[in-house]
Short mmCIF file of C-alpha atoms in Angstrom, two decimals:
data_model
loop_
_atom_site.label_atom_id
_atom_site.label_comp_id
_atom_site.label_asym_id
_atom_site.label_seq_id
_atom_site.Cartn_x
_atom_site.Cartn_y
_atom_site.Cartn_z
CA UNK B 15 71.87 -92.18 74.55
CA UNK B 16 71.53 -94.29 71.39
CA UNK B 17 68.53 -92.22 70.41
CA UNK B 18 71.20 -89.10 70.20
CA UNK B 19 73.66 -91.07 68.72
CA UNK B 20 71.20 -91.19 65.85
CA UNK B 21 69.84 -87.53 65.70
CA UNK B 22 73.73 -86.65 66.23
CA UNK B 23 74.63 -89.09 63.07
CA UNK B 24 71.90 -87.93 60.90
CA UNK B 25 72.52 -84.25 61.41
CA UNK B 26 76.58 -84.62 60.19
CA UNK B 27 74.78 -86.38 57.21
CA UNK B 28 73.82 -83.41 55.75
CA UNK B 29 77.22 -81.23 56.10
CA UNK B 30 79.77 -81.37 53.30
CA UNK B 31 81.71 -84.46 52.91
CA UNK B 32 84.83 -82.92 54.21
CA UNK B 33 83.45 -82.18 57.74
CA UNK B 34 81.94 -85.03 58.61
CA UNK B 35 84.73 -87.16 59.65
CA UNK B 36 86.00 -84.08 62.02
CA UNK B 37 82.71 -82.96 63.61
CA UNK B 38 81.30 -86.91 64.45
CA UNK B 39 84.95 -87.25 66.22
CA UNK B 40 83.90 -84.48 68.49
CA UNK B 41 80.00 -85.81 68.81
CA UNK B 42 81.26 -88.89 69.37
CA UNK B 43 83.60 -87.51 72.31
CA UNK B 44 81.01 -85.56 73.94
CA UNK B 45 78.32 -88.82 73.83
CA UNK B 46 81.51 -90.67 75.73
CA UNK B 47 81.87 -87.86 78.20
CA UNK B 48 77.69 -87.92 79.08
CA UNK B 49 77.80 -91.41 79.41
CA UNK B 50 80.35 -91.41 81.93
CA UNK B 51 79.09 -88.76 83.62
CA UNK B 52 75.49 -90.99 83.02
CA UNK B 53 77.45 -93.55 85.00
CA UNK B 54 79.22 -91.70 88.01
CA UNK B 55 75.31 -90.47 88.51
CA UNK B 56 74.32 -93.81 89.20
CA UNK B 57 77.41 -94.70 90.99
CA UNK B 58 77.01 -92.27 93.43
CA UNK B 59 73.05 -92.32 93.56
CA UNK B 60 74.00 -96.62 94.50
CA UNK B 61 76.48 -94.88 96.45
CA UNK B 62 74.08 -92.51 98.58
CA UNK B 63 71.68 -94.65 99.00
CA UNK B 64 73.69 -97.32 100.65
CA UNK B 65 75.44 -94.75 102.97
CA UNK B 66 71.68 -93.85 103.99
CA UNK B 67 70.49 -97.01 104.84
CA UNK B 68 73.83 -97.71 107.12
CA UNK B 69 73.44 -94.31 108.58
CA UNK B 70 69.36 -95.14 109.52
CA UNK B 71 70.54 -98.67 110.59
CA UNK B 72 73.07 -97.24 113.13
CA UNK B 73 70.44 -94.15 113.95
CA UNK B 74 67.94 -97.53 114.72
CA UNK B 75 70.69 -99.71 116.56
CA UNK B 76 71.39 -96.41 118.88
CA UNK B 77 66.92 -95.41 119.62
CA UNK B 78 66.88 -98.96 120.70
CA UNK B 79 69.63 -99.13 123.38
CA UNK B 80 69.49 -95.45 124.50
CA UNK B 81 72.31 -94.22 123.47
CA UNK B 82 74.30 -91.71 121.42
CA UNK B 83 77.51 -91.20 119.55
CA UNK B 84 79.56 -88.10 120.30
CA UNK B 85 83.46 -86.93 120.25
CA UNK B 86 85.28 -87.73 123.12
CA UNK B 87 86.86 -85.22 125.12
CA UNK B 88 90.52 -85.40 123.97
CA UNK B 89 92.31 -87.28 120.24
CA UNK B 90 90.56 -88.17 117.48
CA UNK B 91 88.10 -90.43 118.73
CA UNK B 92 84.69 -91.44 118.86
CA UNK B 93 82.57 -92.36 121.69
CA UNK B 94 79.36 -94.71 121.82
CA UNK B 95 77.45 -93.50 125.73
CA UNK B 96 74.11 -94.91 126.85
CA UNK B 97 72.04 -91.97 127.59
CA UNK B 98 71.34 -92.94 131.21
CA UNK B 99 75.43 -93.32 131.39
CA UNK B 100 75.63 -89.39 130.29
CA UNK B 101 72.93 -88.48 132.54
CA UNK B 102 74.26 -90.04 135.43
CA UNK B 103 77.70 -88.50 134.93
CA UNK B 104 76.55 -85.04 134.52
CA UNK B 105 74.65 -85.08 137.24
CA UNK B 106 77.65 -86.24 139.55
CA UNK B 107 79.68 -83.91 138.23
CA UNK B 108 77.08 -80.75 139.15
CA UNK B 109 76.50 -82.88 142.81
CA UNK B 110 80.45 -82.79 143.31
CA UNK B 111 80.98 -78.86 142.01
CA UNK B 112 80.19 -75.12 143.15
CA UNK B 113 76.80 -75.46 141.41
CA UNK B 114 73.31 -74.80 143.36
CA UNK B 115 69.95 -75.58 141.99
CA UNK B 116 67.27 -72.38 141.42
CA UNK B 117 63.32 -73.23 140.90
CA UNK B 118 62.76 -70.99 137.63
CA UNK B 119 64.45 -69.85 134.76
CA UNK B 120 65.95 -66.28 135.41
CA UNK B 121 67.11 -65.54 132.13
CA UNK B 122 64.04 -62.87 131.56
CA UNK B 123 65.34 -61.06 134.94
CA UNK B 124 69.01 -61.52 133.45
CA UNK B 125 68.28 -59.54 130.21
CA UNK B 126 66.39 -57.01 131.72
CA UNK B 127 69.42 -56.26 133.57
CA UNK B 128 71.46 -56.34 130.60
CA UNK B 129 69.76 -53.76 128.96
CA UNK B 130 69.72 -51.69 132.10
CA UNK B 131 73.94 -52.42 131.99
CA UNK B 132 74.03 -51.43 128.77
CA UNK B 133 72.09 -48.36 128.31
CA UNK B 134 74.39 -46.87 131.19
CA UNK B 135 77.73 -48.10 129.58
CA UNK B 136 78.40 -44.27 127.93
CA UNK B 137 82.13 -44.43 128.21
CA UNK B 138 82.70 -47.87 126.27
CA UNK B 139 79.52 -48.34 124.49
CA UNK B 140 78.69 -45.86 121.69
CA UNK B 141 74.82 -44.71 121.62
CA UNK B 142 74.31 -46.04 118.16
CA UNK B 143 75.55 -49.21 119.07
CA UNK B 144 73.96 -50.35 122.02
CA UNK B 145 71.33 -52.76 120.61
CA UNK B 146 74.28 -54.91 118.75
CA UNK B 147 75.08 -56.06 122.57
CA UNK B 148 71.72 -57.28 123.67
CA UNK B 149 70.48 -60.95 122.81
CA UNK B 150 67.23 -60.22 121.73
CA UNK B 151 65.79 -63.80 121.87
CA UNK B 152 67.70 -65.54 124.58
CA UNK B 153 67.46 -68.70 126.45
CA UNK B 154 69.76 -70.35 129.29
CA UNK B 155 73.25 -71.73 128.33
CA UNK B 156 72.79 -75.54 128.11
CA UNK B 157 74.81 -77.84 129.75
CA UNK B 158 76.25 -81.40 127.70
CA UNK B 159 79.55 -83.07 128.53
CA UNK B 160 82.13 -85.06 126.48
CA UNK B 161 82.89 -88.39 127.78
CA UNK B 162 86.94 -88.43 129.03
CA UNK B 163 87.45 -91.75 127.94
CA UNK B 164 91.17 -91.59 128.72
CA UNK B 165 90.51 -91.27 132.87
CA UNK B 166 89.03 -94.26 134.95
CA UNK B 167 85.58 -94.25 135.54
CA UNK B 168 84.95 -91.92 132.10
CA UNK B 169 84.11 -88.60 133.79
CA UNK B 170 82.63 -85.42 132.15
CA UNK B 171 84.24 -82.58 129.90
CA UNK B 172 81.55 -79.91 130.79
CA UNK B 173 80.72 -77.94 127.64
CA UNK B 174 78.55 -75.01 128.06
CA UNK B 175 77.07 -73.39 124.92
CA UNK B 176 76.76 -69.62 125.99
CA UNK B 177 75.70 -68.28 122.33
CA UNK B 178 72.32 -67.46 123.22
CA UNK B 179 72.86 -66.89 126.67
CA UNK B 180 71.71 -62.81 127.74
CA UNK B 181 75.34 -61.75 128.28
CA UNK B 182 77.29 -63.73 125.17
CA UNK B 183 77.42 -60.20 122.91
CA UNK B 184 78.20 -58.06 126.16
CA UNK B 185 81.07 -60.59 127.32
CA UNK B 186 82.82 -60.30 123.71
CA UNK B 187 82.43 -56.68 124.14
CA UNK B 188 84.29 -56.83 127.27
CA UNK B 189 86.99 -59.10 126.20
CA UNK B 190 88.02 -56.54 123.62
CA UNK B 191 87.48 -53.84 125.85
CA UNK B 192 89.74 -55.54 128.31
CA UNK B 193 92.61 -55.83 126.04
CA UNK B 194 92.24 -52.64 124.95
CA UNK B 195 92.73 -50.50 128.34
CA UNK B 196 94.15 -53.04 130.63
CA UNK B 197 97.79 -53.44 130.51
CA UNK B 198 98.74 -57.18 130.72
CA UNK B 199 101.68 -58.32 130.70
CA UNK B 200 103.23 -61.51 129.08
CA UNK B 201 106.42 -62.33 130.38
CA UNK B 202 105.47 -65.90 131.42
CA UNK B 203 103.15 -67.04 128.16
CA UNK B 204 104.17 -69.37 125.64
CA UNK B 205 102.23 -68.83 122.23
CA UNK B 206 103.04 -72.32 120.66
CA UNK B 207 105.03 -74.97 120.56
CA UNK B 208 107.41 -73.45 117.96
CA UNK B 209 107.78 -70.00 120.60
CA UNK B 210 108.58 -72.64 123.62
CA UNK B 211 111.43 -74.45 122.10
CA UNK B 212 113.07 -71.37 121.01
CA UNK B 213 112.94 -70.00 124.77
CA UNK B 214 113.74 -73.58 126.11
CA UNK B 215 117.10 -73.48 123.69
CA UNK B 216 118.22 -70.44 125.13
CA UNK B 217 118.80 -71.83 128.20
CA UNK B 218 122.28 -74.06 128.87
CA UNK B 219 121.03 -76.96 130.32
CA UNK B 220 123.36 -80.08 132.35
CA UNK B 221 122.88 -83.36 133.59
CA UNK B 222 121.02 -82.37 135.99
CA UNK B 223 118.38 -79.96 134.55
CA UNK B 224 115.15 -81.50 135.04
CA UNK B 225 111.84 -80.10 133.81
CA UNK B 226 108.33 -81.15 135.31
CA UNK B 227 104.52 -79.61 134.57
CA UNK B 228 102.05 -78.46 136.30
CA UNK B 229 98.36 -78.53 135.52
CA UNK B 230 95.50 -76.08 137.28
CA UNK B 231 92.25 -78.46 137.74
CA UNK B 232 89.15 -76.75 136.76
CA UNK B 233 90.65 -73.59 136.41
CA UNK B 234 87.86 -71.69 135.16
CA UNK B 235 85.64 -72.46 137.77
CA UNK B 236 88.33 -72.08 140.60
CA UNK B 237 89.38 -68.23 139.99
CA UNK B 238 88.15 -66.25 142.89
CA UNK B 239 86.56 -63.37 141.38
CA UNK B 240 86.28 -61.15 143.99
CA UNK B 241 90.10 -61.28 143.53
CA UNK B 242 89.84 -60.84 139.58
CA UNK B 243 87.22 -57.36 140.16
CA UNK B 244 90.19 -55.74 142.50
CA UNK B 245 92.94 -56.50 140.01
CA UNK B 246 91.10 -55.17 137.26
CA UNK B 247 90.30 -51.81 140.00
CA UNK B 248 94.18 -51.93 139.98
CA UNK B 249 95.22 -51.84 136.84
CA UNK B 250 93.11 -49.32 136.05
CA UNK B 251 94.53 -46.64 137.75
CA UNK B 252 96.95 -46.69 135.15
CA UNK B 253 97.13 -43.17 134.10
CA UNK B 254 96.64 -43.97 130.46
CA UNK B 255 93.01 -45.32 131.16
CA UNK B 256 90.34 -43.36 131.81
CA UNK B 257 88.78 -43.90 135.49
CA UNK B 258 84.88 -43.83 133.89
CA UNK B 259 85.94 -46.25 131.30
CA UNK B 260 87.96 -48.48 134.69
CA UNK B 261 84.70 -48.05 136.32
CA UNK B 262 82.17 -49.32 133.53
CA UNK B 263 84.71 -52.45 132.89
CA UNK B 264 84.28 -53.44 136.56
CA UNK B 265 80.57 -52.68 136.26
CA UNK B 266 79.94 -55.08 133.24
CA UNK B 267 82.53 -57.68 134.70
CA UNK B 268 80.74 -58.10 137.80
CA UNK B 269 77.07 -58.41 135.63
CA UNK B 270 78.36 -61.25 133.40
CA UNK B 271 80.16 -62.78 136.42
CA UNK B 272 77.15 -62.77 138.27
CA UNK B 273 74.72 -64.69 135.39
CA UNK B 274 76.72 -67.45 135.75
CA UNK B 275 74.09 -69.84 135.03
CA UNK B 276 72.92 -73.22 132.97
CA UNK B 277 70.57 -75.98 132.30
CA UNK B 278 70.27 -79.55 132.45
CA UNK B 279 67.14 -81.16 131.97
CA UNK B 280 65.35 -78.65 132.27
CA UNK B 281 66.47 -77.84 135.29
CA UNK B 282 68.69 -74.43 136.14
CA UNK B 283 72.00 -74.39 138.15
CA UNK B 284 74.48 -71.43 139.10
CA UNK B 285 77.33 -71.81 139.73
CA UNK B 286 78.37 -70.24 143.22
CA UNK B 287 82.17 -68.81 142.48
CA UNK B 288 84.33 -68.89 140.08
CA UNK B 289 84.04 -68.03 136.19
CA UNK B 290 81.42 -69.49 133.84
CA UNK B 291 82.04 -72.36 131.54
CA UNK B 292 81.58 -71.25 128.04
CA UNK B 293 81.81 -67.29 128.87
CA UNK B 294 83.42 -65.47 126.24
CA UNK B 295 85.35 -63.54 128.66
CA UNK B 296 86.63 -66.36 130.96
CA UNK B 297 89.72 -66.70 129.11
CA UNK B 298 90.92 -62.94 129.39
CA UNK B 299 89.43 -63.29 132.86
CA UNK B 300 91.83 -66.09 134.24
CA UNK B 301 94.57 -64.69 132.44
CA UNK B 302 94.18 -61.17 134.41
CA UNK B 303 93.94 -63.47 137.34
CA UNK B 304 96.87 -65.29 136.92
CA UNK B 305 99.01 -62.83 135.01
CA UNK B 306 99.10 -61.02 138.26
CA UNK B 307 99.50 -63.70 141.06
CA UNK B 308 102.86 -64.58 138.97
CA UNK B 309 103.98 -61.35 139.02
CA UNK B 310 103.28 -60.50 142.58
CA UNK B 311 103.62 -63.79 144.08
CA UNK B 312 104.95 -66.43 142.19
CA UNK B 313 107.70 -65.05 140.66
CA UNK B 314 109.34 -64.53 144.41
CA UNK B 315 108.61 -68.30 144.43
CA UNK B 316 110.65 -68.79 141.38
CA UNK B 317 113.58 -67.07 142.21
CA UNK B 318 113.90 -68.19 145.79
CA UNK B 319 113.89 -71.71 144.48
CA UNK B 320 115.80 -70.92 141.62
CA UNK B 321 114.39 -71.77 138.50
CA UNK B 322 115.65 -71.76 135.20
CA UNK B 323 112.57 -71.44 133.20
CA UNK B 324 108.65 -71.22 133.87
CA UNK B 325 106.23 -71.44 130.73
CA UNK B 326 102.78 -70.94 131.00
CA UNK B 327 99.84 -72.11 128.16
CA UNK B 328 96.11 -71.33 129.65
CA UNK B 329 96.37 -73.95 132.71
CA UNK B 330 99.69 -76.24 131.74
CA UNK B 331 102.71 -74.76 132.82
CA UNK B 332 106.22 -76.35 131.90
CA UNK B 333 108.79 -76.12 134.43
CA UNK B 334 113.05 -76.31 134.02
CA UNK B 335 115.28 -76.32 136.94
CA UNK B 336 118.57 -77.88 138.16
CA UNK B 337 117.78 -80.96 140.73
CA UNK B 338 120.72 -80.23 142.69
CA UNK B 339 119.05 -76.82 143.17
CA UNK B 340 115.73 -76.95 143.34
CA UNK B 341 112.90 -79.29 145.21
CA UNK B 342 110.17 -79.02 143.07
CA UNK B 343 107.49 -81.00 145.31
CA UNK B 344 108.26 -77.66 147.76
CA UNK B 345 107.09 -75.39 144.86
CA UNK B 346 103.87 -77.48 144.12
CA UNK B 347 102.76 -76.67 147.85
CA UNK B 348 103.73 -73.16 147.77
CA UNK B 349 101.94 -72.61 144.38
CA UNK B 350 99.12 -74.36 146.34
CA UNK B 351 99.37 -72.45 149.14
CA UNK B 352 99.98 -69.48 147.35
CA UNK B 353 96.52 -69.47 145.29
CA UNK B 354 94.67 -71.89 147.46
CA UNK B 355 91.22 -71.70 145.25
CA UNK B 356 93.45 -73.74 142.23
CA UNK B 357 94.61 -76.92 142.67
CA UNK B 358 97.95 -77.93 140.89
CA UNK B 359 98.80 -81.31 139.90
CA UNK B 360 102.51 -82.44 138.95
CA UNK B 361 103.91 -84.19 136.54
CA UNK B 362 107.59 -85.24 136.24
CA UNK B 363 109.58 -86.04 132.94
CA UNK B 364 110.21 -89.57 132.42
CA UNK B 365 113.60 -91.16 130.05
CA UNK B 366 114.55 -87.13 129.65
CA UNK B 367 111.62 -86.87 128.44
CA UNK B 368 108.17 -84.67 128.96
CA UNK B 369 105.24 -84.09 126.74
CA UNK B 370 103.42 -80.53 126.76
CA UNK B 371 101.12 -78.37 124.24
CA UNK B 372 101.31 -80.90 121.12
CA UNK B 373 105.47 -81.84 121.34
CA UNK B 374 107.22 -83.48 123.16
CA UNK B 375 110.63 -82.42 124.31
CA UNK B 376 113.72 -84.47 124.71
CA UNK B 377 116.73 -83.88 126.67
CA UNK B 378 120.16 -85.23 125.00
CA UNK B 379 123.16 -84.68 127.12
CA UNK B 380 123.50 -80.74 126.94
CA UNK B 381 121.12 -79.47 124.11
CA UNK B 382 117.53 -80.51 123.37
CA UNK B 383 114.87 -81.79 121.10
CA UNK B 384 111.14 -82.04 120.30
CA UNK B 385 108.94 -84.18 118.38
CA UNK B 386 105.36 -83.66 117.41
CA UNK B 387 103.20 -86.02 119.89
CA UNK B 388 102.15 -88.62 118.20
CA UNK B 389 98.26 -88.33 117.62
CA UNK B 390 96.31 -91.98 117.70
CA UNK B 391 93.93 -93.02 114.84
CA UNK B 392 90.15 -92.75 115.13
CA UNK B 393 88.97 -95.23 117.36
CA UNK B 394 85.41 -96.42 118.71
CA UNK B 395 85.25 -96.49 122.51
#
């Protein structure tokens, strides 16, 4: 830096007298400005290599007593497992669920099949675009779970990572296929927070409105899909879709319902009903599902026990009714009854209050209120 101080200095020497003073003002700015930036470079190379020797010190700390940091299954938090902790877990929770063990690896046998599926799809799948819907490289969905620190005995969040999986491409295929041709309904979904309030303050509400929620356990792998392949052979008939393209839907669903599959270990697992964790097309899948049962079935329920409101998001559903009216614990069992492959939990409001989706919502006297839930710091479990 001094060195081009001095070059810099003996350079304005030779200008005319009346420069000088300008031009070494600017020099002597842009020297300032390097040797900052000279400074922040060493800063941050201090900086860097500090943050390197934490991060190897922790990376150390965790090889020597087997374990491994991961995000927990629900808030902003952290979680520190011991590997043999993780392992045991996820292998209870495959013991305890509709999962069987198979000796090899059938994903080969699975993308055969998928190309066989696909080359037959004429209706849905143009000819030219047939190969964007085959994995060409893939391997079995992989099974890891999330720690659900805020239960007792810190069970599993199963996360299954279908990306490479034979039937990922074909599934988003069918989603959008799906919502393309068959008509669903949405007279009982809530899109946010901000869309339930304003259907919530529609409805005149007393001293005794109550509201309660529901939660379906497991939903995904508790739809019966036997159930799900005649709904879709239902709606189908509508007469604005075309029976081949009704016909190829069912074909595909029941292919990508069937290579519901994973691995752990390397070991391999299917899973013997329901839909697959991680499948792009579970989502549209339980909706068709469910969409239907409350139109058929449930809404009789609703009415019979007369219910003010019933609000549905994925597997929570939010329910307002008049005590004095109404026994809820009777609608829990008939809703279990009703679809007895889910299982539906209950839980009541407590202080006029309830929490559900990210608010929650407060009764005062005869109008309401909500309040964002209030999310917890970053924590270390």
């Amino acid at each position: 830096m001094k060195e081009l101080a001095l070059e810099a200095e003996t350079a304005v020497s030779y200008l005319q007298a009346t420069e000088q003073d300008y031009i070494r003002a600017l020099i002597a700015h842009s020297i300032e400005q390097l040797y900052k930036q000279n400074n922040n470079k060493n800063y941050h190379n201090h900086r860097t290599q500090m943050e390197m020797h934490t991060i190897n010190s922790i990376k150390n700390k965790l090889q020597e007593n087997k374990a491994t940091i991961l995000k927990a299954d629900k808030g902003n938090t952290i979680a520190i497992w011991y590997t043999d902790e993780q392992i045991t877990k996820t292998r209870e929770f495959i013991r305890n669920n509709h999962f069987s063990p198979i000796p090899n690896d059938p994903t080969y046998t699975f993308q055969k099949e998928i190309r066989k599926i696909v080359s037959l799809c004429n209706h849905t799948i143009r000819k030219e675009d047939k190969w964007k819907y085959i994995n060409l490289n893939p391997t079995a969905p992989i099974l890891r779970g999330l720690p659900k620190i805020h239960k007792n005995n810190t069970p599993i969040r199963p996360i299954i990572n279908w990306q490479k999986a034979p039937t990922h491409k074909l599934a988003q295929l069918l989603s959008r296929l799906i919502e393309m041709h068959i008509p669903l309904p949405y007279t009982f979904n809530v899109k946010n927070s901000i869309h339930l309030m304003e259907d919530l303050e529609s409805i005149p509400i007393s001293h005794s409105t109550k509201f309660t929620s529901l939660h379906i356990a497991s939903m995904y792998s508790n739809v019966p899909t036997k159930e799900v392949i005649n709904i879709i052979e239902l709606l189908g008939t509508h007469p604005n879709v075309y029976p081949a393209i009704t016909k190829e839907l069912i074909t595909v669903t029941n292919t990508i319902m069937k290579q519901n599959y994973f691995t752990f270990l390397n070991n391999w697992y299917t899973q013997n009903d329901g839909l697959a964790m991680g499948a792009p097309t579970s989502p549209i899948l339980s909706e068709i599902y469910l969409k239907y049962m409350e139109h058929s079935h449930l809404y009789t329920i609703l009415t019979e026990n007369k219910i003010l409101g019933y609000f549905r998001y994925v597997d929570d559903i939010l329910i307002m009714y008049n005590e004095e009216d109404t026994d809820i614990e009777l609608i829990l069992n008939q809703f279990n009854n009703t679809m007895p492959t889910m299982q539906f939990s209950i839980e009541k409001e407590t202080n006029n209050s309830i929490s559900f989706l990210d608010i929650t919502v407060h009764k005062n006297h005869d109008s309401l209120s909500s309040g964002y839930t209030e999310s917890r710091p970053p924590q270390i479990q």
